[in-house]
Structure formats: C-alpha cells, structure tokens
mmCIF file of C-alpha atoms in Angstrom:
data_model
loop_
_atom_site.group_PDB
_atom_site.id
_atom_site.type_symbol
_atom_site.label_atom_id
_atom_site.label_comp_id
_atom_site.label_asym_id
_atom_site.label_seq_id
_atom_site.Cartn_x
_atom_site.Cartn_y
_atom_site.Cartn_z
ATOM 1 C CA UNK A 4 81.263 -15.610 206.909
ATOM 2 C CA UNK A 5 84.801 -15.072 208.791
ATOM 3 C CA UNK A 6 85.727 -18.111 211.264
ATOM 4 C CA UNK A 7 83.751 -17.393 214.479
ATOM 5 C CA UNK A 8 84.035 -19.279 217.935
ATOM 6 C CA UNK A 9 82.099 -22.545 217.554
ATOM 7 C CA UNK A 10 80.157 -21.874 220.837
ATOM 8 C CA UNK A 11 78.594 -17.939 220.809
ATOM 9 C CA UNK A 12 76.610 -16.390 223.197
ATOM 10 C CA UNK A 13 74.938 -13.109 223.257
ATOM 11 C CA UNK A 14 73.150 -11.175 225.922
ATOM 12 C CA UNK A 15 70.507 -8.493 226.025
ATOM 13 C CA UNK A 16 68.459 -7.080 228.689
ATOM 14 C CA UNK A 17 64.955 -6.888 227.805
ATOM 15 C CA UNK A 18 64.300 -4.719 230.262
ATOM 16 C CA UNK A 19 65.716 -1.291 228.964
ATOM 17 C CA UNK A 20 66.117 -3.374 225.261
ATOM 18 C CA UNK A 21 69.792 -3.101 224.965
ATOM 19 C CA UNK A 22 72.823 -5.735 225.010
ATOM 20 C CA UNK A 23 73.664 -7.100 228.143
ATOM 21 C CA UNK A 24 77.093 -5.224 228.475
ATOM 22 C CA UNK A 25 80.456 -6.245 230.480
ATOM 23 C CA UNK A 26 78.645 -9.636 231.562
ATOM 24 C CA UNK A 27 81.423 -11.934 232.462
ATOM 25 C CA UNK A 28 81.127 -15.360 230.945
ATOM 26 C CA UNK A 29 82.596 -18.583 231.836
ATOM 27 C CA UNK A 30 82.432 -21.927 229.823
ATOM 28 C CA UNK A 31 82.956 -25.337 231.276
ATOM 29 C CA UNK A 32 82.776 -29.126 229.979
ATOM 30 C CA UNK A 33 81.218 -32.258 232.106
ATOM 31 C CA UNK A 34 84.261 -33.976 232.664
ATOM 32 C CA UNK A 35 82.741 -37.908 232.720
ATOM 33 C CA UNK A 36 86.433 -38.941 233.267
ATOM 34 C CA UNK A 37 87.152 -36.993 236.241
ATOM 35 C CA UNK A 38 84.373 -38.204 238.606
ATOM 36 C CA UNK A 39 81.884 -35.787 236.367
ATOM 37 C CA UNK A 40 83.653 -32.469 237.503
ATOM 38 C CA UNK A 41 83.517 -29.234 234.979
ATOM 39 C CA UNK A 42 86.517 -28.151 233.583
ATOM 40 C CA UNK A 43 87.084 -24.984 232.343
ATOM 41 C CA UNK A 44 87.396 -23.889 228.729
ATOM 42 C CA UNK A 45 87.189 -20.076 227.865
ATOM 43 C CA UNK A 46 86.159 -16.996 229.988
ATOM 44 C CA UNK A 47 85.431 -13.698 228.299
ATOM 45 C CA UNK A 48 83.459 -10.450 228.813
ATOM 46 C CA UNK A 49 80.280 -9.296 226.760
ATOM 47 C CA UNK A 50 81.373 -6.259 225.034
ATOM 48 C CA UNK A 51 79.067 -3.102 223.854
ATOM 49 C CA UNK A 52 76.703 -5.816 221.463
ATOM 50 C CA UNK A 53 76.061 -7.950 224.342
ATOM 51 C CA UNK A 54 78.584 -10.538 222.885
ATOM 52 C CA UNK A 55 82.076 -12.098 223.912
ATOM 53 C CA UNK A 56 84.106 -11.726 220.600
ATOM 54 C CA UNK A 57 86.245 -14.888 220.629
ATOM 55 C CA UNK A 58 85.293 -17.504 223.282
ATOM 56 C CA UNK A 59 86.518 -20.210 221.881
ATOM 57 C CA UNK A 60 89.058 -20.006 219.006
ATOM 58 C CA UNK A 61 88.021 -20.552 215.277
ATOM 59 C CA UNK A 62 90.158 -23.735 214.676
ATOM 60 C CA UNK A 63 88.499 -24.981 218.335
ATOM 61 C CA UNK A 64 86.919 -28.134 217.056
ATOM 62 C CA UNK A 65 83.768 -28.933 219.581
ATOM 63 C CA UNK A 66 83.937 -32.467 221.264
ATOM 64 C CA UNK A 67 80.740 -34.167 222.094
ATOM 65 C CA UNK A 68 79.575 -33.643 225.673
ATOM 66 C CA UNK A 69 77.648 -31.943 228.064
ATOM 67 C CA UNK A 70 78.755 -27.909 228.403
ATOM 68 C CA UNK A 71 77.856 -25.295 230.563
ATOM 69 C CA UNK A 72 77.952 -21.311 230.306
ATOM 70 C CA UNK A 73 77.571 -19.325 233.314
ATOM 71 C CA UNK A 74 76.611 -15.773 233.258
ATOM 72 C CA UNK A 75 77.383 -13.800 236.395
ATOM 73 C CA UNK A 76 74.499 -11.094 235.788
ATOM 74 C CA UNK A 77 74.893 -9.939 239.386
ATOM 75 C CA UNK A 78 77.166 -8.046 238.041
ATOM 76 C CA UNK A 79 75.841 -6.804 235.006
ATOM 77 C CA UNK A 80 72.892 -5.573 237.404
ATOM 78 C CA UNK A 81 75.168 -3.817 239.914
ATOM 79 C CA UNK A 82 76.699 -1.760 237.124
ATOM 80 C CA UNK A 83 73.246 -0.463 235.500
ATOM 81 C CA UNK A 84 72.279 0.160 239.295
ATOM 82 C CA UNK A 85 69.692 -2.094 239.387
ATOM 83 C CA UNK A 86 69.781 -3.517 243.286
ATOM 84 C CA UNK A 87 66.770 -5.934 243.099
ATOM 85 C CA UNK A 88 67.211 -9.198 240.718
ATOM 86 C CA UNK A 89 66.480 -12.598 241.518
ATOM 87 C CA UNK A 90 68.651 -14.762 239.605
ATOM 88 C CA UNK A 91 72.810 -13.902 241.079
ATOM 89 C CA UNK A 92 73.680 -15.619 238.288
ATOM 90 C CA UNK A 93 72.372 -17.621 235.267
ATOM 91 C CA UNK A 94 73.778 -21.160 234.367
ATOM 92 C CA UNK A 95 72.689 -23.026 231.056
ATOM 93 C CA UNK A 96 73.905 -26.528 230.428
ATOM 94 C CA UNK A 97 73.754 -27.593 227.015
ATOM 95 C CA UNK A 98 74.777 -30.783 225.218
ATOM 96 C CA UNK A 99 76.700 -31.219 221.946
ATOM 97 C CA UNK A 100 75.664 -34.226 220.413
ATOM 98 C CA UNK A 101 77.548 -37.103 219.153
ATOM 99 C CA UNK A 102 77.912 -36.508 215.326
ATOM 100 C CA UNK A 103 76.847 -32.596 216.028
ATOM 101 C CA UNK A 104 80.448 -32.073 216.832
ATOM 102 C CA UNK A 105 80.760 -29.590 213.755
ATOM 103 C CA UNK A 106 77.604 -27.261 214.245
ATOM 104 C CA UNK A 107 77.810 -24.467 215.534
ATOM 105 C CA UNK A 108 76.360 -23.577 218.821
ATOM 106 C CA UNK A 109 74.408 -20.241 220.032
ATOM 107 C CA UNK A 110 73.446 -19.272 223.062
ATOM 108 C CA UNK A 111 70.915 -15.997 223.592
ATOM 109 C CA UNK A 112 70.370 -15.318 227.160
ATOM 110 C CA UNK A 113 67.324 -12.792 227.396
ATOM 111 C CA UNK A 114 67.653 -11.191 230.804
ATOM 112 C CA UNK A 115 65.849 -9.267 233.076
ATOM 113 C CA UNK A 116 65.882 -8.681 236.643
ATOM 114 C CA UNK A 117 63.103 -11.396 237.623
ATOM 115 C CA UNK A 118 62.489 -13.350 234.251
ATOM 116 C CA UNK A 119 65.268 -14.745 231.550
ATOM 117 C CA UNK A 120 64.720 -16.622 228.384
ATOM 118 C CA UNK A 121 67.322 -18.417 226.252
ATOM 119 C CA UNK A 122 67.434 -20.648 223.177
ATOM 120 C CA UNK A 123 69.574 -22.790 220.464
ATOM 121 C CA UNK A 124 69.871 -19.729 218.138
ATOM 122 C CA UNK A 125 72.307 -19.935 215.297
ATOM 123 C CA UNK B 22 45.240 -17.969 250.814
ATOM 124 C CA UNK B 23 43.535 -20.563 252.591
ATOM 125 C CA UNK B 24 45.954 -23.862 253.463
ATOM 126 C CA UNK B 25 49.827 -23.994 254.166
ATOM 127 C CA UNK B 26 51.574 -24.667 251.303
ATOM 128 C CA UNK B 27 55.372 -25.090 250.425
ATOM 129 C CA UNK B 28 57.511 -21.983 250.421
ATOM 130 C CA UNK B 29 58.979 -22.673 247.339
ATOM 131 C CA UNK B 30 56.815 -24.186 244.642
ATOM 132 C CA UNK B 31 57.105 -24.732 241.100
ATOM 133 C CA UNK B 32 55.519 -25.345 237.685
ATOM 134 C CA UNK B 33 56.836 -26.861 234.510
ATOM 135 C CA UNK B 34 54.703 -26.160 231.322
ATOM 136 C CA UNK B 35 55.744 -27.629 228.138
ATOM 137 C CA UNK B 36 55.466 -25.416 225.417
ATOM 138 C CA UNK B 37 55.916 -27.173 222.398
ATOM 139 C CA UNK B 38 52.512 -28.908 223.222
ATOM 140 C CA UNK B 39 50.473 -26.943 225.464
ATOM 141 C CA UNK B 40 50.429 -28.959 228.470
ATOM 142 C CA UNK B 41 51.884 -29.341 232.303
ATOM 143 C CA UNK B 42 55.269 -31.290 232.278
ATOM 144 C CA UNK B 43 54.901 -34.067 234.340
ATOM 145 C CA UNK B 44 56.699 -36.549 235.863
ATOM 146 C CA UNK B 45 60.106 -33.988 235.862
ATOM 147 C CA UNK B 46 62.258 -34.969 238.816
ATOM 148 C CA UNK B 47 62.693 -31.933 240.881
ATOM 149 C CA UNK B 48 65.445 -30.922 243.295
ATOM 150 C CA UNK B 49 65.490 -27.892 245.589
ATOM 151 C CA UNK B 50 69.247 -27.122 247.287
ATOM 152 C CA UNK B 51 70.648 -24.715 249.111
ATOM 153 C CA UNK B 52 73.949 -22.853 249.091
ATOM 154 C CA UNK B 53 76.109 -23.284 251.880
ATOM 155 C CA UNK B 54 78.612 -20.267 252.265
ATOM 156 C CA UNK B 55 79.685 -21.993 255.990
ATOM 157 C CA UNK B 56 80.876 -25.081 254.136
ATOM 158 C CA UNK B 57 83.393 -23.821 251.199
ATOM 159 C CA UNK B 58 80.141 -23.213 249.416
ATOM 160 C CA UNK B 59 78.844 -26.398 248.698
ATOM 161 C CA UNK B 60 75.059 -27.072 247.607
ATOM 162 C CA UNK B 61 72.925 -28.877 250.806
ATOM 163 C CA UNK B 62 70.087 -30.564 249.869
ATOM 164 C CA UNK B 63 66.419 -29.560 250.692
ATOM 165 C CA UNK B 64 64.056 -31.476 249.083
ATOM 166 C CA UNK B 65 63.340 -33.505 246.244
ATOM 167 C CA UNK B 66 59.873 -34.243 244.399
ATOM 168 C CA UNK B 67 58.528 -35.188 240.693
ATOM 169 C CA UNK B 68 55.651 -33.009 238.994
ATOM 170 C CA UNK B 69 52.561 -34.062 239.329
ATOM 171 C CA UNK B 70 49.759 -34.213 235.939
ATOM 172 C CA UNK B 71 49.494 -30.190 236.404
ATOM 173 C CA UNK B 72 53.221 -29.826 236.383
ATOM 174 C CA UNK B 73 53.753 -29.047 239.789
ATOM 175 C CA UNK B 74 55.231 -30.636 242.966
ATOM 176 C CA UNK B 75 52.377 -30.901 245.133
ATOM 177 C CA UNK B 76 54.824 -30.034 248.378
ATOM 178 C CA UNK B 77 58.546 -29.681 248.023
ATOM 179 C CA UNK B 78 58.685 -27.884 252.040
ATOM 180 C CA UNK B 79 56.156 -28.504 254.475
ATOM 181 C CA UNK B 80 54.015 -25.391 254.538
ATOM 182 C CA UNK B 81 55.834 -24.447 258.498
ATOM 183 C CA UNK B 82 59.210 -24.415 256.948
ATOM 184 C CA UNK B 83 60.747 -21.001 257.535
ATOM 185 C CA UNK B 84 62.718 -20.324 254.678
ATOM 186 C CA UNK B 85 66.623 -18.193 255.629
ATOM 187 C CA UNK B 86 67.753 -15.898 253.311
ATOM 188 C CA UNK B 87 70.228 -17.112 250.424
ATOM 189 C CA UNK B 88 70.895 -18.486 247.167
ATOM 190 C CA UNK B 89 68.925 -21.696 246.377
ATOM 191 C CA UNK B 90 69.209 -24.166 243.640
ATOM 192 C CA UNK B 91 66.562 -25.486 242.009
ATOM 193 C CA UNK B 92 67.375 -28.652 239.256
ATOM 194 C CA UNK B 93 64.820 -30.135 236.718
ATOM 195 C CA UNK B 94 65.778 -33.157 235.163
ATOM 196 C CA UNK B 95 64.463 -32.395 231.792
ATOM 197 C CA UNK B 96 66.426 -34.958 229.791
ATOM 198 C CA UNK B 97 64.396 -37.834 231.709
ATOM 199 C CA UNK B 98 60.867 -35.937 230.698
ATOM 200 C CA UNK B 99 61.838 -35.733 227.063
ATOM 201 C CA UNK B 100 62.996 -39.348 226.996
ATOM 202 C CA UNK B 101 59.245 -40.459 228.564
ATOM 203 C CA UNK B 102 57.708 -38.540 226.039
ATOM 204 C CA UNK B 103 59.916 -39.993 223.233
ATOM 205 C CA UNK B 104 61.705 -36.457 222.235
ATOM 206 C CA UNK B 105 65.184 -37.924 221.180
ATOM 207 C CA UNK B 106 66.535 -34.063 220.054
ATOM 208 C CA UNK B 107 66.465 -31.955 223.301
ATOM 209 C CA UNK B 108 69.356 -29.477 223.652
ATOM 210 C CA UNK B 109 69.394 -28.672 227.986
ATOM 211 C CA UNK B 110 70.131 -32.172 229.284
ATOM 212 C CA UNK B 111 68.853 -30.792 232.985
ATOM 213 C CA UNK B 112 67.989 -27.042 233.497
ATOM 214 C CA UNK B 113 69.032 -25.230 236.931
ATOM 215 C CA UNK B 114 67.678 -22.045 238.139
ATOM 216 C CA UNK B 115 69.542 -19.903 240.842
ATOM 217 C CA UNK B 116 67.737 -17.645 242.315
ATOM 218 C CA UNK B 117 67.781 -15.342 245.696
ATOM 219 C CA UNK B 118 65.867 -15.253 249.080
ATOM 220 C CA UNK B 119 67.191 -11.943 250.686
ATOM 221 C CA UNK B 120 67.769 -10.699 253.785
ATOM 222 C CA UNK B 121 64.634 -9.541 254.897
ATOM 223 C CA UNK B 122 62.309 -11.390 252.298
ATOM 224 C CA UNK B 123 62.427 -14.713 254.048
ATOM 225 C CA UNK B 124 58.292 -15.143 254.715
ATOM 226 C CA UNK B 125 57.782 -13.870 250.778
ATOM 227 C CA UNK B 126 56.181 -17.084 248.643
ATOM 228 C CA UNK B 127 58.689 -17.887 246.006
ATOM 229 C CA UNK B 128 57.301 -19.492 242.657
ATOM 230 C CA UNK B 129 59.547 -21.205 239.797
ATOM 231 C CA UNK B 130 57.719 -21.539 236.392
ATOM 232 C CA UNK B 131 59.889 -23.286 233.837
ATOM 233 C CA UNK B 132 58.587 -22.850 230.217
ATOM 234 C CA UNK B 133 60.071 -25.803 228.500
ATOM 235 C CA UNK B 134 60.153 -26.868 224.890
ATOM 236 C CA UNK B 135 63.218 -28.784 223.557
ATOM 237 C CA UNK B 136 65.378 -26.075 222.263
ATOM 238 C CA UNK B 137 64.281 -22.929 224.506
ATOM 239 C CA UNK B 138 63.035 -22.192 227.891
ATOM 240 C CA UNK B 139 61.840 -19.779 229.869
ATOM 241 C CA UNK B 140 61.959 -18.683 233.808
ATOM 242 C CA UNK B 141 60.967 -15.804 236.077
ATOM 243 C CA UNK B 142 59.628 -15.184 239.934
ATOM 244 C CA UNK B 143 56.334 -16.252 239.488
ATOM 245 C CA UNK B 144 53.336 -16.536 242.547
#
C-alpha cells in the first residue's frame, strides 16, 4: 500500500448515499503543556470520495495524545441546499494511545442532516 | 405530555452490552457569540440507571435560539465499568436551537460502544 497520512478521515452522507464532498476539515492536538489548549496540525478539504488526500504527511510520525477533527458540515449542507440540519458542525476527539503511536488512525463520519455515526475504521 | 420536563434531555445507551449508560457525567453549554464566542455553562448532571439525566433545565426554562454544547464524559464510564481500550476520551455533540424553534423539545441519544458511536435529534 503507498504511504498514506497516519490520521484519515472520510465522509459520506447517508442521506442521498454519496461522499460527503468539499467538507472542510481541521485537525488539532490537546496541548497538556500549554494550559490544555488545541493546537493545530493539518486542515484540508474532502474531495469527490468524501476524503482529504494528504492530511497529515506520510513520514508524520503520530505522538501519543488526545486529537480532535472537526468537520464544518454546515457547509457541506449549504452547498447540497439542504437549509435544515442540526449539528453546525461535528467534532470527534479521539486518543492515540501510548505505544499505539504507529497505527494508523481512521475516522468515518456518517452524516446526515439530524443523525451522524462515526467509528475507528482502518 | 403530562409533567414539565427539561428542554433538553438526553440518553446514553451502551451498545456493546445492551444497556443504559449510567453514571456518565453530563454537561450542557451554551455558545456565547456576545463574548468572543466562548462556551457559558448551563447545567451539569450524571445519568441515572436508565441512562438519562433525570432534569438537566427546570421544565420553565425557556430555551433562546443558538448553538449548544452538550459533553459526555465517556472516558470516566468506561473506566467504572473496567473497559481499559476506549478510543473517544469524552464525546461532544453541537447541535442547533433556531430562530423560531425555541419551545421545540430537543432530545440527545448517544449510542456508545468503545470504538463507535452514534447521535441524532431524538424526542
């Protein structure tokens, strides 16, 4: 398999069953040392598969910590027209274990306007 | 429906064994645009044996329209229950109260199991 980002995402919108398209994505880390604020680490843009191609570079190597992906799916909705959501955005905070620093990391975001789902995929 | 009852509520259902999630701390906060957007607190409560916070707002609070916060400390409920590999430390659901649809009941299930969950406007 070609070197991939070691933290992935991929969004799709179960309500028409397609990706999630042009979803802007923003990773963070729990910064313990700075009074626990999140600092940022990669931003990117879901692309026609629902997926950011290169968050994080291939040689990125993981530290251990908390992490935290936001996915501002207001504006995925606004640009399918779809006016009523509940959710402005969706924020999932993960953790990357101590001695887990190598795996890699997947994160599915199942979306629709009143309901989302998301998991540890690989 | 016959008695007040909170506003908001929620519900936390553990799916990797069937049952309510209790004892998950529970905090409900509120956006504030008027102060460089920081999150105001608005209540706090721990789920009960059916998984739900019996009342987070007194039944005559009037919600206003915005974005709300609402934080389950999950890590804490997987530690009680002696689940040492748990991937979501805490989960947080943002969701919306519009303009208009301020006396609507708003209802936050959380489907939990340790590597997956699951959330939608419930009632």
């Amino acid at each position: 398999m070609a070197a991939r980002s070691p933290i992935t995402c991929h969004v799709l919108d179960s309500s028409c069953g397609r990706p999630g398209r042009n979803v802007p994505v923003k990773l963070e880390i729990l910064n313990t040392a700075a009074n626990n604020t999140w600092g940022g680490l990669a931003t990117g843009l879901t692309d026609s598969d629902g997926r950011v191609g290169t968050l994080l570079d291939p040689s990125h190597q993981l530290v251990a910590g908390i992490y935290r992906m936001t996915f501002q799916t207001s504006d995925y909705w606004a640009s399918v027209g779809v006016i009523a959501y509940f959710h402005p955005y969706v924020q999932i905070i993960f953790e990357v274990a101590p001695g887990a620093e190598k795996q890699h990391y997947h994160i599915p975001l199942l979306l629709s306007p009143f309901s989302y789902t998301t998991y540890r995929g690989s």
